[in-house]
mmCIF file of C-alpha atoms in Angstrom:
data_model
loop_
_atom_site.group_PDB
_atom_site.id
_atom_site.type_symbol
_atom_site.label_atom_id
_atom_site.label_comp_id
_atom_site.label_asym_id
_atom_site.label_seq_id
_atom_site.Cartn_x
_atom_site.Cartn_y
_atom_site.Cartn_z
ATOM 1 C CA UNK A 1 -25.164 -5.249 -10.767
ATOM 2 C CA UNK A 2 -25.067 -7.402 -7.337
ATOM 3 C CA UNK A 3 -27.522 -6.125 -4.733
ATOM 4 C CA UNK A 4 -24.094 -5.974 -2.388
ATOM 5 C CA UNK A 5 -21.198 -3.971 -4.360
ATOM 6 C CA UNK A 6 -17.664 -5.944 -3.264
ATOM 7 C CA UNK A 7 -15.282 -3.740 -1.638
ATOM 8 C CA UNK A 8 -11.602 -3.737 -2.515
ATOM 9 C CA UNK A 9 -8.981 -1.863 -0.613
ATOM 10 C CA UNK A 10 -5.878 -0.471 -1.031
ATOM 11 C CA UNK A 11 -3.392 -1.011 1.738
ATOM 12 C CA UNK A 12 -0.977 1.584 2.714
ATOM 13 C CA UNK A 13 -2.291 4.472 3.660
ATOM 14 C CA UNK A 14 -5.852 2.873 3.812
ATOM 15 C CA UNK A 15 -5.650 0.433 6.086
ATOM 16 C CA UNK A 16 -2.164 0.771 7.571
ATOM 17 C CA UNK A 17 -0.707 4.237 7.416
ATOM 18 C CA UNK A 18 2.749 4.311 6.128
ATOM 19 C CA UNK A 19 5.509 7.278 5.890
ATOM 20 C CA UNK A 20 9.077 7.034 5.608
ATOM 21 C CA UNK A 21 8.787 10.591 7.904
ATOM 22 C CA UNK A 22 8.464 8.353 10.862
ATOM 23 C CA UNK A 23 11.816 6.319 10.675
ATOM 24 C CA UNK A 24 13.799 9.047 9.242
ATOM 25 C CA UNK A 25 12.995 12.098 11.582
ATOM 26 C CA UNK A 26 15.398 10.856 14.561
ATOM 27 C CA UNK A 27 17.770 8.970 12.029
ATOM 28 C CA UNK A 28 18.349 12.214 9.927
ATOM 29 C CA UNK A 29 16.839 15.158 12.671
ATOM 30 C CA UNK A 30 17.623 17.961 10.281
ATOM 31 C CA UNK A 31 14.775 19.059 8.003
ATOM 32 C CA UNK A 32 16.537 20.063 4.773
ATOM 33 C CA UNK A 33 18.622 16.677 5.314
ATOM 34 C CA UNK A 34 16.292 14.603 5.226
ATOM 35 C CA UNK A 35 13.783 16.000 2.734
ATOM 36 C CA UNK A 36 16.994 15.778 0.970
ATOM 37 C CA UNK A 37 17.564 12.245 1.103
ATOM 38 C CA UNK A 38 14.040 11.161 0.903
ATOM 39 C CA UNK A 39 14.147 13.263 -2.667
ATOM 40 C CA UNK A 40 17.242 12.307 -3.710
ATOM 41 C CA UNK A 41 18.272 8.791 -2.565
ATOM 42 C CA UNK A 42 16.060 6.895 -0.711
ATOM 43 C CA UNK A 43 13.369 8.016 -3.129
ATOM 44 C CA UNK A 44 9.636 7.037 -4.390
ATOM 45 C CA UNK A 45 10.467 5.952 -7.169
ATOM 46 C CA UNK A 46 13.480 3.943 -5.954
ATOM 47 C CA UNK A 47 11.192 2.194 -3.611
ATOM 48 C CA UNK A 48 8.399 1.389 -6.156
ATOM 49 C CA UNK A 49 10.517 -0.780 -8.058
ATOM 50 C CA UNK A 50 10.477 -2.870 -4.637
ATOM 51 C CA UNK A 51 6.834 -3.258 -5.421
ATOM 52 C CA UNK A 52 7.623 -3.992 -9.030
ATOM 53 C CA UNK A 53 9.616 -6.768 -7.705
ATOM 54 C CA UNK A 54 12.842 -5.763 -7.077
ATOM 55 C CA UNK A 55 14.530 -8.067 -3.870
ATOM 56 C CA UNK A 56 15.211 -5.068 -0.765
ATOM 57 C CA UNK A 57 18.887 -6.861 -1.118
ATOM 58 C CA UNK A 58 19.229 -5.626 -4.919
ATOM 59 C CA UNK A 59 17.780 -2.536 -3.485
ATOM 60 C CA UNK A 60 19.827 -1.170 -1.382
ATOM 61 C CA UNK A 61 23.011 -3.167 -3.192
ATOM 62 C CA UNK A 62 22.326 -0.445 -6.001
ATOM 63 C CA UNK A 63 22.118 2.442 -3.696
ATOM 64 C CA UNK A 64 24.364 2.030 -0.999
ATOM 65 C CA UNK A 65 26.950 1.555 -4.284
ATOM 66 C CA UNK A 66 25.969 5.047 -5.603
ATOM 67 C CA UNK A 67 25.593 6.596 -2.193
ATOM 68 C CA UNK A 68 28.107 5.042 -0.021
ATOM 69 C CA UNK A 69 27.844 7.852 2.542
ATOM 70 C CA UNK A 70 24.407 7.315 3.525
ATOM 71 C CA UNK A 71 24.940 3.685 3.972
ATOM 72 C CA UNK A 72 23.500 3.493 7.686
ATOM 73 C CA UNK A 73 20.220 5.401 6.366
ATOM 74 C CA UNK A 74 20.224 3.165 3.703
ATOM 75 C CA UNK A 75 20.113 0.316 5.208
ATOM 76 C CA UNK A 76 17.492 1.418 7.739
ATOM 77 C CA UNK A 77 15.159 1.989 4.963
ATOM 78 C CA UNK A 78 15.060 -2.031 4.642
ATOM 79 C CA UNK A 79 16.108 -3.105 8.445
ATOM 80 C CA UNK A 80 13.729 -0.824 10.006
ATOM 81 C CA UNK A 81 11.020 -0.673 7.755
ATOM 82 C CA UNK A 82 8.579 -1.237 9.807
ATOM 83 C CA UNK A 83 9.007 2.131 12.233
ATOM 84 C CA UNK A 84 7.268 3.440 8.782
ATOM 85 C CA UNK A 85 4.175 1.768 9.511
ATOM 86 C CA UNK A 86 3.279 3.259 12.645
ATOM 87 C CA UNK A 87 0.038 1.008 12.729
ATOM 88 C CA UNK A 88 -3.704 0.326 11.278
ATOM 89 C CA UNK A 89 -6.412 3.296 10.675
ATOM 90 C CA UNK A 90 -8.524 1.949 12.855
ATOM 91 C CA UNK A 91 -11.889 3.237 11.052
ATOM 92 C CA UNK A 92 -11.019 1.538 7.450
ATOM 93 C CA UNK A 93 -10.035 -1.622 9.778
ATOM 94 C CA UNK A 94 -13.518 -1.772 11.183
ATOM 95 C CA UNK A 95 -14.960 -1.280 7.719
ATOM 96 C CA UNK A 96 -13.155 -4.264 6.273
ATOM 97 C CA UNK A 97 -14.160 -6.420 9.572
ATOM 98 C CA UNK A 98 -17.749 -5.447 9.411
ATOM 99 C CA UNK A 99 -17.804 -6.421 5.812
ATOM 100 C CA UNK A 100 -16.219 -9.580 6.845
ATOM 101 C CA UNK A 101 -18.113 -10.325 9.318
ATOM 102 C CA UNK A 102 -21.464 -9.632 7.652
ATOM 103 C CA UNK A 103 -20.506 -12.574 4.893
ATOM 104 C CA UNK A 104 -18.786 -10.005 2.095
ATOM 105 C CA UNK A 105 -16.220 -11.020 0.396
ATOM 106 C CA UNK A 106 -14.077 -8.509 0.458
ATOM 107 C CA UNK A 107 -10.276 -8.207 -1.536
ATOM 108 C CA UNK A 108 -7.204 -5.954 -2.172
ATOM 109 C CA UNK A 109 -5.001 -4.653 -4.403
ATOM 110 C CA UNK A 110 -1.892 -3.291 -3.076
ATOM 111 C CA UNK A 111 1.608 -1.816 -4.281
ATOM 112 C CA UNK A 112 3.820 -3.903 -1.549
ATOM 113 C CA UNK A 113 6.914 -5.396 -1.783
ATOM 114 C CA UNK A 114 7.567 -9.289 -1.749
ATOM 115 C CA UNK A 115 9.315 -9.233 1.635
ATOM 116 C CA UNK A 116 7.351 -6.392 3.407
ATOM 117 C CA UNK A 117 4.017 -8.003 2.613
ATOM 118 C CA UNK A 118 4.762 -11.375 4.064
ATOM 119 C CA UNK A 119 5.968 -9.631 7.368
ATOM 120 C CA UNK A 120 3.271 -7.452 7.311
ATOM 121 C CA UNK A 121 0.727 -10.444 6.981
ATOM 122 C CA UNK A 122 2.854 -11.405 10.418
ATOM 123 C CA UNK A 123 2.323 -7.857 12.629
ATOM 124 C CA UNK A 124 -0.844 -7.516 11.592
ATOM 125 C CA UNK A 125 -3.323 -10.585 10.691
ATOM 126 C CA UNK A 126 -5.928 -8.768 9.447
ATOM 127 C CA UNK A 127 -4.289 -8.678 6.104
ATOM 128 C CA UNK A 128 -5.413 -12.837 6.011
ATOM 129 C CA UNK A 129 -9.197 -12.304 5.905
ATOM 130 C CA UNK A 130 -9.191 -11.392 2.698
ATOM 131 C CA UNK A 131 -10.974 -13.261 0.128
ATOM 132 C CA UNK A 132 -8.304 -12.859 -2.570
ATOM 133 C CA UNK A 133 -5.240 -9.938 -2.272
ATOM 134 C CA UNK A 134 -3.030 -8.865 -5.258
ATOM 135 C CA UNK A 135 0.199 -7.913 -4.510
ATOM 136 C CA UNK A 136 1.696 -6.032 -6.852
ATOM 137 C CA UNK A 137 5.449 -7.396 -6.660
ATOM 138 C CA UNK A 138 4.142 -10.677 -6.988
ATOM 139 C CA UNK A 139 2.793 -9.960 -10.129
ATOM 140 C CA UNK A 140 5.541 -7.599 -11.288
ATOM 141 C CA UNK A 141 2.642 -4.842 -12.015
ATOM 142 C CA UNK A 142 1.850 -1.958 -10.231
ATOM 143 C CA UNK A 143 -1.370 0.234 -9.801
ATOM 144 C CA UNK A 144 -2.013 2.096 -11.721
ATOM 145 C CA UNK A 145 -1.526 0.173 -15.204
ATOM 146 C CA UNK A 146 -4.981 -1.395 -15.920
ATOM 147 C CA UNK A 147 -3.323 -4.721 -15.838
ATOM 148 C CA UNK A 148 -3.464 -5.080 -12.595
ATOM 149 C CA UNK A 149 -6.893 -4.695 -11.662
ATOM 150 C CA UNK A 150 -8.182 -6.715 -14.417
ATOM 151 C CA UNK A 151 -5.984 -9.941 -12.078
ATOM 152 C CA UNK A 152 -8.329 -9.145 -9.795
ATOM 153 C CA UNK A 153 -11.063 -9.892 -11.343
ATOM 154 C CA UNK A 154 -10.366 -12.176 -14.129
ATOM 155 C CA UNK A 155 -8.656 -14.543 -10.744
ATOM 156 C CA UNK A 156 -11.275 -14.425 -8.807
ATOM 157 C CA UNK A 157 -14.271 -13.916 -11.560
ATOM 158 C CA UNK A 158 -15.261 -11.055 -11.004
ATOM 159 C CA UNK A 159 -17.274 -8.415 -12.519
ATOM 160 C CA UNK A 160 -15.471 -4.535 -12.381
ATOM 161 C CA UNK A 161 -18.676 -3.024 -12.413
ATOM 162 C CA UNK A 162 -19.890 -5.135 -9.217
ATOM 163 C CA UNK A 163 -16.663 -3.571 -7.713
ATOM 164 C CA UNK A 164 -16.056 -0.478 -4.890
ATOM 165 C CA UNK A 165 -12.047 0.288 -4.902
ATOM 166 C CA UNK A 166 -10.501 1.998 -2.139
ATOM 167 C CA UNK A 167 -7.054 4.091 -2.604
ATOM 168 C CA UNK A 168 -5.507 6.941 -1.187
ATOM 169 C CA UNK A 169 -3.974 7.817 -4.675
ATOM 170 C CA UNK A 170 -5.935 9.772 -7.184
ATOM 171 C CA UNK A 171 -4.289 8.014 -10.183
ATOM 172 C CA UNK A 172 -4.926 4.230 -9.370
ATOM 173 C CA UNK A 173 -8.740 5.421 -8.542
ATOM 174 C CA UNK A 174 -8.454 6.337 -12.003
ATOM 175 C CA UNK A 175 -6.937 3.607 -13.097
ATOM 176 C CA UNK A 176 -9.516 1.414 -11.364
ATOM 177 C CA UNK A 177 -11.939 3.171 -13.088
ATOM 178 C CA UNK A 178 -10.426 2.905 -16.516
ATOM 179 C CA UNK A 179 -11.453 -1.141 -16.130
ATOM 180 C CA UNK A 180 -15.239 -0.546 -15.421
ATOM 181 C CA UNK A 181 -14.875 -0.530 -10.878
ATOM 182 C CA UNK A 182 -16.272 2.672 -9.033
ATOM 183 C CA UNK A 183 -13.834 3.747 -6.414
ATOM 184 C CA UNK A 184 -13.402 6.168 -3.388
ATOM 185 C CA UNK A 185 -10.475 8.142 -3.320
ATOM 186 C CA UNK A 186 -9.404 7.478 0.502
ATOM 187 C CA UNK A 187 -8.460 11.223 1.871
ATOM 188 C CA UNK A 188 -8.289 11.560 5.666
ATOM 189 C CA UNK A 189 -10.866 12.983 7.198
ATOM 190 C CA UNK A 190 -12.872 10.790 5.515
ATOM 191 C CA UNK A 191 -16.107 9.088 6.385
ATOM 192 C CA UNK A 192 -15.716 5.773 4.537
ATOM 193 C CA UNK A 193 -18.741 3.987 5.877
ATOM 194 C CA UNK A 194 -20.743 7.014 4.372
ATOM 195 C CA UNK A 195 -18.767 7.024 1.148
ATOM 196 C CA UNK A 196 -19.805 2.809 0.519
ATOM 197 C CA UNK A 197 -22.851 3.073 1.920
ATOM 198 C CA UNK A 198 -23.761 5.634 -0.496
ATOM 199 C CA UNK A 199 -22.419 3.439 -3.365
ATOM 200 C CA UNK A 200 -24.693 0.648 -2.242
ATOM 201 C CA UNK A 201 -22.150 -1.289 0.484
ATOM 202 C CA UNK A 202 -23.777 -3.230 2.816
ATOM 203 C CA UNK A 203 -22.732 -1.216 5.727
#
Protein backbone atom coordinates (compact mmCIF):
# COMPACT_ATOMS: atom_id res chain seq x y z
CA UNK A 1 0.00 0.00 0.00
CA UNK A 2 1.28 3.72 -0.95
CA UNK A 3 1.63 5.97 2.10
CA UNK A 4 -0.88 8.43 -0.13
CA UNK A 5 -4.08 6.32 -1.38
CA UNK A 6 -4.91 7.88 -5.18
CA UNK A 7 -8.26 9.26 -5.42
CA UNK A 8 -10.53 8.57 -8.37
CA UNK A 9 -13.80 10.28 -8.96
CA UNK A 10 -16.81 9.81 -10.53
CA UNK A 11 -18.22 12.74 -12.40
CA UNK A 12 -21.84 13.42 -12.51
CA UNK A 13 -23.30 13.84 -9.57
CA UNK A 14 -19.82 14.06 -7.81
CA UNK A 15 -18.28 16.70 -9.17
CA UNK A 16 -20.89 18.28 -11.44
CA UNK A 17 -24.46 17.66 -10.42
CA UNK A 18 -26.60 16.55 -13.21
CA UNK A 19 -30.61 15.98 -13.52
CA UNK A 20 -32.67 15.92 -16.46
CA UNK A 21 -35.42 17.61 -13.70
CA UNK A 22 -33.76 20.87 -14.44
CA UNK A 23 -34.32 21.16 -18.32
CA UNK A 24 -37.54 19.42 -18.34
CA UNK A 25 -39.58 21.21 -15.50
CA UNK A 26 -40.42 24.46 -17.71
CA UNK A 27 -40.26 22.38 -21.06
CA UNK A 28 -42.93 19.83 -19.77
CA UNK A 29 -44.47 22.00 -16.40
CA UNK A 30 -46.90 19.24 -15.58
CA UNK A 31 -45.72 16.68 -13.02
CA UNK A 32 -47.32 13.43 -14.19
CA UNK A 33 -46.11 14.59 -17.83
CA UNK A 34 -43.03 14.71 -17.34
CA UNK A 35 -42.28 11.91 -14.88
CA UNK A 36 -43.99 10.37 -17.73
CA UNK A 37 -41.66 11.08 -20.36
CA UNK A 38 -38.57 10.88 -18.35
CA UNK A 39 -39.93 7.03 -17.61
CA UNK A 40 -41.07 6.30 -20.73
CA UNK A 41 -39.14 8.03 -23.56
CA UNK A 42 -36.44 10.05 -22.78
CA UNK A 43 -35.37 7.36 -20.35
CA UNK A 44 -32.13 6.08 -18.25
CA UNK A 45 -31.58 3.55 -19.95
CA UNK A 46 -32.07 5.21 -23.36
CA UNK A 47 -29.48 7.68 -22.37
CA UNK A 48 -26.86 5.16 -21.07
CA UNK A 49 -26.38 3.73 -24.31
CA UNK A 50 -25.06 7.43 -25.11
CA UNK A 51 -22.37 6.53 -22.66
CA UNK A 52 -21.99 3.13 -24.22
CA UNK A 53 -21.25 4.96 -27.30
CA UNK A 54 -24.13 5.59 -29.07
CA UNK A 55 -23.72 9.19 -31.37
CA UNK A 56 -26.73 11.82 -29.60
CA UNK A 57 -27.67 11.93 -33.59
CA UNK A 58 -28.49 8.01 -33.61
CA UNK A 59 -30.06 8.87 -30.37
CA UNK A 60 -32.60 10.83 -30.80
CA UNK A 61 -32.93 9.51 -34.75
CA UNK A 62 -34.33 6.28 -32.91
CA UNK A 63 -36.62 8.10 -30.63
CA UNK A 64 -37.97 10.93 -32.25
CA UNK A 65 -38.96 7.89 -34.99
CA UNK A 66 -40.89 6.00 -32.23
CA UNK A 67 -42.15 9.10 -30.51
CA UNK A 68 -42.75 11.61 -33.12
CA UNK A 69 -44.97 13.69 -30.81
CA UNK A 70 -42.45 14.57 -28.37
CA UNK A 71 -40.05 15.60 -30.98
CA UNK A 72 -39.32 19.23 -29.48
CA UNK A 73 -38.58 17.47 -25.95
CA UNK A 74 -36.63 15.19 -27.71
CA UNK A 75 -34.51 17.11 -29.20
CA UNK A 76 -33.91 19.31 -26.14
CA UNK A 77 -32.62 16.37 -24.37
CA UNK A 78 -29.45 16.67 -26.85
CA UNK A 79 -29.63 20.64 -27.80
CA UNK A 80 -30.00 21.71 -24.34
CA UNK A 81 -28.19 19.33 -22.46
CA UNK A 82 -26.39 21.33 -20.66
CA UNK A 83 -29.46 23.22 -18.55
CA UNK A 84 -29.05 19.52 -16.87
CA UNK A 85 -25.86 20.35 -15.43
CA UNK A 86 -26.72 23.16 -13.38
CA UNK A 87 -22.94 23.44 -12.28
CA UNK A 88 -19.90 21.93 -10.02
CA UNK A 89 -20.40 20.74 -6.17
CA UNK A 90 -18.22 23.00 -5.09
CA UNK A 91 -16.90 20.85 -1.94
CA UNK A 92 -15.83 17.61 -4.16
CA UNK A 93 -14.25 20.45 -6.57
CA UNK A 94 -12.04 21.68 -3.79
CA UNK A 95 -11.19 18.12 -2.85
CA UNK A 96 -9.92 17.25 -6.30
CA UNK A 97 -7.93 20.79 -6.42
CA UNK A 98 -6.37 20.30 -3.07
CA UNK A 99 -5.27 16.90 -4.13
CA UNK A 100 -3.95 18.49 -7.17
CA UNK A 101 -2.40 20.95 -5.84
CA UNK A 102 -0.65 19.04 -3.06
CA UNK A 103 1.25 16.82 -6.01
CA UNK A 104 -1.57 13.74 -6.11
CA UNK A 105 -2.27 12.35 -8.95
CA UNK A 106 -5.56 12.13 -9.03
CA UNK A 107 -8.04 10.30 -12.04
CA UNK A 108 -11.66 9.47 -13.09
CA UNK A 109 -13.86 7.17 -14.28
CA UNK A 110 -17.00 8.42 -15.64
CA UNK A 111 -20.25 7.18 -17.58
CA UNK A 112 -20.30 10.31 -20.21
CA UNK A 113 -21.11 10.46 -23.55
CA UNK A 114 -18.54 11.13 -26.48
CA UNK A 115 -20.00 14.55 -27.33
CA UNK A 116 -21.09 15.76 -23.80
CA UNK A 117 -17.66 15.06 -22.35
CA UNK A 118 -15.68 17.06 -24.82
CA UNK A 119 -18.08 20.10 -24.21
CA UNK A 120 -18.03 19.57 -20.79
CA UNK A 121 -14.09 19.59 -20.74
CA UNK A 122 -15.01 23.24 -22.50
CA UNK A 123 -17.59 24.84 -19.58
CA UNK A 124 -15.74 23.61 -17.07
CA UNK A 125 -11.73 23.07 -17.20
CA UNK A 126 -11.36 21.43 -14.23
CA UNK A 127 -12.17 18.20 -15.90
CA UNK A 128 -8.26 18.71 -17.64
CA UNK A 129 -6.25 18.33 -14.41
CA UNK A 130 -6.66 15.03 -14.28
CA UNK A 131 -3.87 12.70 -14.43
CA UNK A 132 -5.63 10.10 -16.60
CA UNK A 133 -9.85 10.09 -17.10
CA UNK A 134 -11.81 7.09 -18.54
CA UNK A 135 -14.66 7.83 -20.33
CA UNK A 136 -16.85 5.30 -20.63
CA UNK A 137 -18.21 5.89 -24.34
CA UNK A 138 -14.83 6.01 -25.43
CA UNK A 139 -14.24 2.74 -24.37
CA UNK A 140 -17.70 1.36 -25.17
CA UNK A 141 -17.90 0.07 -21.32
CA UNK A 142 -19.76 1.34 -18.67
CA UNK A 143 -19.43 1.26 -14.76
CA UNK A 144 -20.28 -0.95 -13.37
CA UNK A 145 -18.80 -4.06 -15.42
CA UNK A 146 -15.34 -4.69 -13.84
CA UNK A 147 -13.85 -4.01 -17.18
CA UNK A 148 -13.78 -0.76 -16.85
CA UNK A 149 -11.97 -0.07 -13.84
CA UNK A 150 -9.36 -2.54 -14.49
CA UNK A 151 -8.50 0.38 -17.87
CA UNK A 152 -7.82 2.39 -15.25
CA UNK A 153 -5.37 0.85 -13.83
CA UNK A 154 -3.81 -1.51 -16.17
CA UNK A 155 -3.39 2.28 -18.50
CA UNK A 156 -1.99 4.05 -16.14
CA UNK A 157 -0.22 1.11 -13.90
CA UNK A 158 -1.83 1.16 -11.27
CA UNK A 159 -2.44 -0.85 -8.29
CA UNK A 160 -6.57 -1.23 -7.24
CA UNK A 161 -5.69 -1.65 -3.83
CA UNK A 162 -3.58 1.77 -3.78
CA UNK A 163 -6.97 3.17 -5.08
CA UNK A 164 -9.98 5.50 -3.23
CA UNK A 165 -13.12 5.57 -5.84
CA UNK A 166 -15.66 8.10 -5.59
CA UNK A 167 -19.41 7.48 -7.00
CA UNK A 168 -22.71 8.51 -6.22
CA UNK A 169 -24.04 5.01 -7.33
CA UNK A 170 -24.07 2.13 -4.95
CA UNK A 171 -23.50 -0.47 -7.72
CA UNK A 172 -20.27 0.89 -9.48
CA UNK A 173 -18.83 1.34 -5.69
CA UNK A 174 -19.40 -2.21 -5.81
CA UNK A 175 -18.18 -2.79 -8.83
CA UNK A 176 -15.01 -0.86 -7.97
CA UNK A 177 -14.66 -2.95 -5.25
CA UNK A 178 -15.11 -6.22 -7.05
CA UNK A 179 -11.39 -5.26 -8.73
CA UNK A 180 -9.50 -4.84 -5.34
CA UNK A 181 -10.15 -0.34 -4.99
CA UNK A 182 -11.88 0.91 -1.67
CA UNK A 183 -14.49 3.45 -2.52
CA UNK A 184 -16.89 6.08 -0.93
CA UNK A 185 -20.27 5.98 -1.94
CA UNK A 186 -20.79 9.90 -2.65
CA UNK A 187 -24.38 10.72 -0.86
CA UNK A 188 -25.09 14.42 -0.26
CA UNK A 189 -24.68 15.58 2.82
CA UNK A 190 -21.57 14.16 2.77
CA UNK A 191 -18.28 15.13 4.32
CA UNK A 192 -15.83 13.84 1.70
CA UNK A 193 -12.65 15.29 3.09
CA UNK A 194 -13.56 13.24 6.32
CA UNK A 195 -14.54 10.15 4.36
CA UNK A 196 -10.59 10.14 2.44
CA UNK A 197 -8.98 11.33 5.15
CA UNK A 198 -10.15 8.50 7.11
CA UNK A 199 -9.07 6.08 4.32
CA UNK A 200 -5.58 7.51 4.48
CA UNK A 201 -5.96 10.63 1.69
CA UNK A 202 -3.65 13.15 2.05
CA UNK A 203 -6.11 15.76 2.90
Amino acid sequence: MSRSPIVVFDVGNVLLRWDPFHLYRDLIPDDAKRDWFLQNVCTAAWNIEQDRGRSWTDAVALLVNEHPEWEREIRAFDERWHETVPGVIDDSVAVLEELKSQGEKVYAITNFSREKWAECLVRFPFLRSFDGAIVSAHERLLKPDPAIYRVLTERYELDASDCIFIDDSEKNVVGARSVGMRAVHFREPIDLRGELRALGAAL
